[in-house]
Amino acid sequence: MFSKLMNQGSQFVMEGVKNFAVKKHDLPITRIVDGLMERKSLTEVEEYRYFDPKAIRAPDPATLAKNRQSYPDAIVFMVGGGCFMEYQNLVDYKNRSTGTAKRITYGCTELLNAESFLHQLTMLGKQTH
């Protein structure tokens, strides 16, 4: 009976440890960048257009551009503010990508630290009352 209790207890502990393990999840911006750079057919990137200067003379540059190889460079700019988590997720994506080395530049109109973010929320809260 004691060994059965120990066995079940160790299984319970291992399940708890699995829940704390960090899983690799791509944020929406990373999935969009991946879909655009790798020319994937995703619903998240259907509305985006490709503008390739080499395909200017083609009848439909967007269609021609989607048939080419993946892009090695991307510029990601967040209007309205960005966060370190998005930046870090893009860096992790770049580092784990295989094949052609990717270069991703991340920018935003405003990058807030925790204190500035809380101050901004406080100001917004005061405006609503």
PDB file of C-alpha atoms in Angstrom:
ATOM      1  CA  MET A   1       0.000   0.000   0.000  1.00  0.00           C
ATOM      2  CA  PHE A   2       2.851   2.393   0.828  1.00  0.00           C
ATOM      3  CA  SER A   3       4.558   1.748  -2.523  1.00  0.00           C
ATOM      4  CA  LYS A   4       1.268   2.389  -4.360  1.00  0.00           C
ATOM      5  CA  LEU A   5       0.863   5.665  -2.495  1.00  0.00           C
ATOM      6  CA  MET A   6       4.450   6.683  -3.327  1.00  0.00           C
ATOM      7  CA  ASN A   7       3.963   5.767  -6.999  1.00  0.00           C
ATOM      8  CA  GLN A   8       0.768   7.824  -7.295  1.00  0.00           C
ATOM      9  CA  GLY A   9       2.365  10.689  -5.372  1.00  0.00           C
ATOM     10  CA  SER A  10       5.372  10.793  -7.690  1.00  0.00           C
ATOM     11  CA  GLN A  11       3.071  10.777 -10.743  1.00  0.00           C
ATOM     12  CA  PHE A  12       1.135  13.693  -9.245  1.00  0.00           C
ATOM     13  CA  VAL A  13       4.364  15.641  -8.660  1.00  0.00           C
ATOM     14  CA  MET A  14       5.575  14.962 -12.218  1.00  0.00           C
ATOM     15  CA  GLU A  15       2.276  16.226 -13.671  1.00  0.00           C
ATOM     16  CA  GLY A  16       2.691  19.400 -11.630  1.00  0.00           C
ATOM     17  CA  VAL A  17       6.243  19.889 -12.894  1.00  0.00           C
ATOM     18  CA  LYS A  18       5.082  19.467 -16.502  1.00  0.00           C
ATOM     19  CA  ASN A  19       2.609  22.322 -16.001  1.00  0.00           C
ATOM     20  CA  PHE A  20       5.420  24.637 -14.893  1.00  0.00           C
ATOM     21  CA  ALA A  21       7.702  23.786 -17.815  1.00  0.00           C
ATOM     22  CA  VAL A  22       8.106  26.647 -20.288  1.00  0.00           C
ATOM     23  CA  LYS A  23       6.515  25.915 -23.642  1.00  0.00           C
ATOM     24  CA  LYS A  24       7.513  27.614 -26.878  1.00  0.00           C
ATOM     25  CA  HIS A  25       4.559  29.635 -28.130  1.00  0.00           C
ATOM     26  CA  ASP A  26       4.729  32.082 -30.988  1.00  0.00           C
ATOM     27  CA  LEU A  27       2.881  35.330 -30.455  1.00  0.00           C
ATOM     28  CA  PRO A  28       0.504  36.503 -33.213  1.00  0.00           C
ATOM     29  CA  ILE A  29       3.075  38.956 -34.595  1.00  0.00           C
ATOM     30  CA  THR A  30       5.636  36.153 -34.887  1.00  0.00           C
ATOM     31  CA  ARG A  31       3.147  33.884 -36.673  1.00  0.00           C
ATOM     32  CA  ILE A  32       2.351  36.708 -39.108  1.00  0.00           C
ATOM     33  CA  VAL A  33       6.041  37.438 -39.762  1.00  0.00           C
ATOM     34  CA  ASP A  34       6.713  33.728 -40.282  1.00  0.00           C
ATOM     35  CA  GLY A  35       3.778  33.438 -42.680  1.00  0.00           C
ATOM     36  CA  LEU A  36       4.939  36.437 -44.713  1.00  0.00           C
ATOM     37  CA  MET A  37       8.629  35.553 -44.778  1.00  0.00           C
ATOM     38  CA  GLU A  38       8.058  31.898 -45.628  1.00  0.00           C
ATOM     39  CA  ARG A  39       5.149  32.553 -48.024  1.00  0.00           C
ATOM     40  CA  LYS A  40       2.775  30.320 -46.075  1.00  0.00           C
ATOM     41  CA  SER A  41      -0.926  30.177 -46.880  1.00  0.00           C
ATOM     42  CA  LEU A  42      -2.375  31.262 -43.544  1.00  0.00           C
ATOM     43  CA  THR A  43      -5.602  33.088 -42.849  1.00  0.00           C
ATOM     44  CA  GLU A  44      -3.590  35.552 -40.753  1.00  0.00           C
ATOM     45  CA  VAL A  45      -1.650  36.772 -43.807  1.00  0.00           C
ATOM     46  CA  GLU A  46      -4.295  36.668 -46.559  1.00  0.00           C
ATOM     47  CA  GLU A  47      -4.867  40.432 -46.473  1.00  0.00           C
ATOM     48  CA  TYR A  48      -1.183  41.360 -46.670  1.00  0.00           C
ATOM     49  CA  ARG A  49       0.268  42.443 -50.010  1.00  0.00           C
ATOM     50  CA  TYR A  50       3.732  41.717 -51.349  1.00  0.00           C
ATOM     51  CA  PHE A  51       5.551  44.579 -53.006  1.00  0.00           C
ATOM     52  CA  ASP A  52       8.600  43.274 -54.813  1.00  0.00           C
ATOM     53  CA  PRO A  53      10.507  45.801 -56.962  1.00  0.00           C
ATOM     54  CA  LYS A  54      11.646  42.971 -59.255  1.00  0.00           C
ATOM     55  CA  ALA A  55       8.024  42.154 -60.101  1.00  0.00           C
ATOM     56  CA  ILE A  56       6.845  45.678 -61.009  1.00  0.00           C
ATOM     57  CA  ARG A  57       6.360  44.846 -64.682  1.00  0.00           C
ATOM     58  CA  ALA A  58       4.318  41.720 -63.964  1.00  0.00           C
ATOM     59  CA  PRO A  59       0.533  41.890 -64.543  1.00  0.00           C
ATOM     60  CA  ASP A  60      -0.175  41.097 -60.872  1.00  0.00           C
ATOM     61  CA  PRO A  61       2.952  41.648 -58.733  1.00  0.00           C
ATOM     62  CA  ALA A  62       1.326  40.180 -55.613  1.00  0.00           C
ATOM     63  CA  THR A  63       0.666  36.835 -57.317  1.00  0.00           C
ATOM     64  CA  LEU A  64       4.133  36.666 -58.870  1.00  0.00           C
ATOM     65  CA  ALA A  65       5.827  37.547 -55.570  1.00  0.00           C
ATOM     66  CA  LYS A  66       4.070  34.763 -53.686  1.00  0.00           C
ATOM     67  CA  ASN A  67       5.551  32.169 -56.052  1.00  0.00           C
ATOM     68  CA  ARG A  68       9.149  33.109 -55.268  1.00  0.00           C
ATOM     69  CA  GLN A  69      11.467  31.989 -52.480  1.00  0.00           C
ATOM     70  CA  SER A  70      11.113  33.125 -48.897  1.00  0.00           C
ATOM     71  CA  TYR A  71      12.360  36.504 -47.754  1.00  0.00           C
ATOM     72  CA  PRO A  72      15.492  36.671 -45.567  1.00  0.00           C
ATOM     73  CA  ASP A  73      14.788  40.223 -44.288  1.00  0.00           C
ATOM     74  CA  ALA A  74      11.820  41.718 -42.460  1.00  0.00           C
ATOM     75  CA  ILE A  75      11.068  45.046 -40.875  1.00  0.00           C
ATOM     76  CA  VAL A  76       8.372  44.832 -38.206  1.00  0.00           C
ATOM     77  CA  PHE A  77       6.964  48.126 -36.965  1.00  0.00           C
ATOM     78  CA  MET A  78       4.231  48.316 -34.348  1.00  0.00           C
ATOM     79  CA  VAL A  79       2.170  51.500 -34.494  1.00  0.00           C
ATOM     80  CA  GLY A  80       0.869  52.472 -31.096  1.00  0.00           C
ATOM     81  CA  GLY A  81       3.489  50.743 -28.999  1.00  0.00           C
ATOM     82  CA  GLY A  82       5.419  47.542 -28.741  1.00  0.00           C
ATOM     83  CA  CYS A  83       6.679  45.343 -25.979  1.00  0.00           C
ATOM     84  CA  PHE A  84       9.811  43.441 -25.090  1.00  0.00           C
ATOM     85  CA  MET A  85       7.944  40.123 -25.219  1.00  0.00           C
ATOM     86  CA  GLU A  86       7.131  40.623 -28.931  1.00  0.00           C
ATOM     87  CA  TYR A  87      10.722  41.576 -29.648  1.00  0.00           C
ATOM     88  CA  GLN A  88      12.104  38.582 -27.735  1.00  0.00           C
ATOM     89  CA  ASN A  89       9.654  36.215 -29.441  1.00  0.00           C
ATOM     90  CA  LEU A  90      10.831  37.464 -32.849  1.00  0.00           C
ATOM     91  CA  VAL A  91      14.478  37.027 -31.803  1.00  0.00           C
ATOM     92  CA  ASP A  92      13.746  33.449 -30.673  1.00  0.00           C
ATOM     93  CA  TYR A  93      11.996  32.762 -33.997  1.00  0.00           C
ATOM     94  CA  LYS A  94      14.992  34.129 -35.908  1.00  0.00           C
ATOM     95  CA  ASN A  95      17.436  32.037 -33.880  1.00  0.00           C
ATOM     96  CA  ARG A  96      15.545  28.766 -34.290  1.00  0.00           C
ATOM     97  CA  SER A  97      14.851  29.187 -38.009  1.00  0.00           C
ATOM     98  CA  THR A  98      16.749  26.851 -40.280  1.00  0.00           C
ATOM     99  CA  GLY A  99      18.061  27.364 -43.790  1.00  0.00           C
ATOM    100  CA  THR A 100      18.684  30.941 -44.877  1.00  0.00           C
ATOM    101  CA  ALA A 101      19.667  33.254 -42.044  1.00  0.00           C
ATOM    102  CA  LYS A 102      16.896  35.707 -41.227  1.00  0.00           C
ATOM    103  CA  ARG A 103      17.344  39.362 -40.341  1.00  0.00           C
ATOM    104  CA  ILE A 104      14.402  40.913 -38.506  1.00  0.00           C
ATOM    105  CA  THR A 105      14.301  44.541 -37.439  1.00  0.00           C
ATOM    106  CA  TYR A 106      11.730  45.442 -34.780  1.00  0.00           C
ATOM    107  CA  GLY A 107      10.525  48.958 -34.131  1.00  0.00           C
ATOM    108  CA  CYS A 108       7.610  50.688 -32.476  1.00  0.00           C
ATOM    109  CA  THR A 109       6.292  54.159 -31.811  1.00  0.00           C
ATOM    110  CA  GLU A 110       6.678  53.659 -28.067  1.00  0.00           C
ATOM    111  CA  LEU A 111       8.344  51.012 -25.918  1.00  0.00           C
ATOM    112  CA  LEU A 112       7.222  51.221 -22.320  1.00  0.00           C
ATOM    113  CA  ASN A 113       8.804  49.807 -19.204  1.00  0.00           C
ATOM    114  CA  ALA A 114       6.536  48.478 -16.457  1.00  0.00           C
ATOM    115  CA  GLU A 115       6.442  51.747 -14.515  1.00  0.00           C
ATOM    116  CA  SER A 116       5.523  53.819 -17.577  1.00  0.00           C
ATOM    117  CA  PHE A 117       2.868  51.300 -18.586  1.00  0.00           C
ATOM    118  CA  LEU A 118       1.220  51.429 -15.158  1.00  0.00           C
ATOM    119  CA  HIS A 119       1.366  55.234 -15.216  1.00  0.00           C
ATOM    120  CA  GLN A 120      -0.350  55.229 -18.604  1.00  0.00           C
ATOM    121  CA  LEU A 121      -3.070  52.884 -17.308  1.00  0.00           C
ATOM    122  CA  THR A 122      -3.581  55.128 -14.286  1.00  0.00           C
ATOM    123  CA  MET A 123      -4.005  58.171 -16.511  1.00  0.00           C
ATOM    124  CA  LEU A 124      -6.499  56.297 -18.698  1.00  0.00           C
ATOM    125  CA  GLY A 125      -8.426  55.218 -15.610  1.00  0.00           C
ATOM    126  CA  LYS A 126      -8.653  58.819 -14.393  1.00  0.00           C
ATOM    127  CA  GLN A 127      -9.950  60.000 -17.783  1.00  0.00           C
ATOM    128  CA  THR A 128     -12.910  57.591 -17.721  1.00  0.00           C
ATOM    129  CA  HIS A 129     -14.251  58.761 -14.351  1.00  0.00           C
TER     130      HIS A 129
END
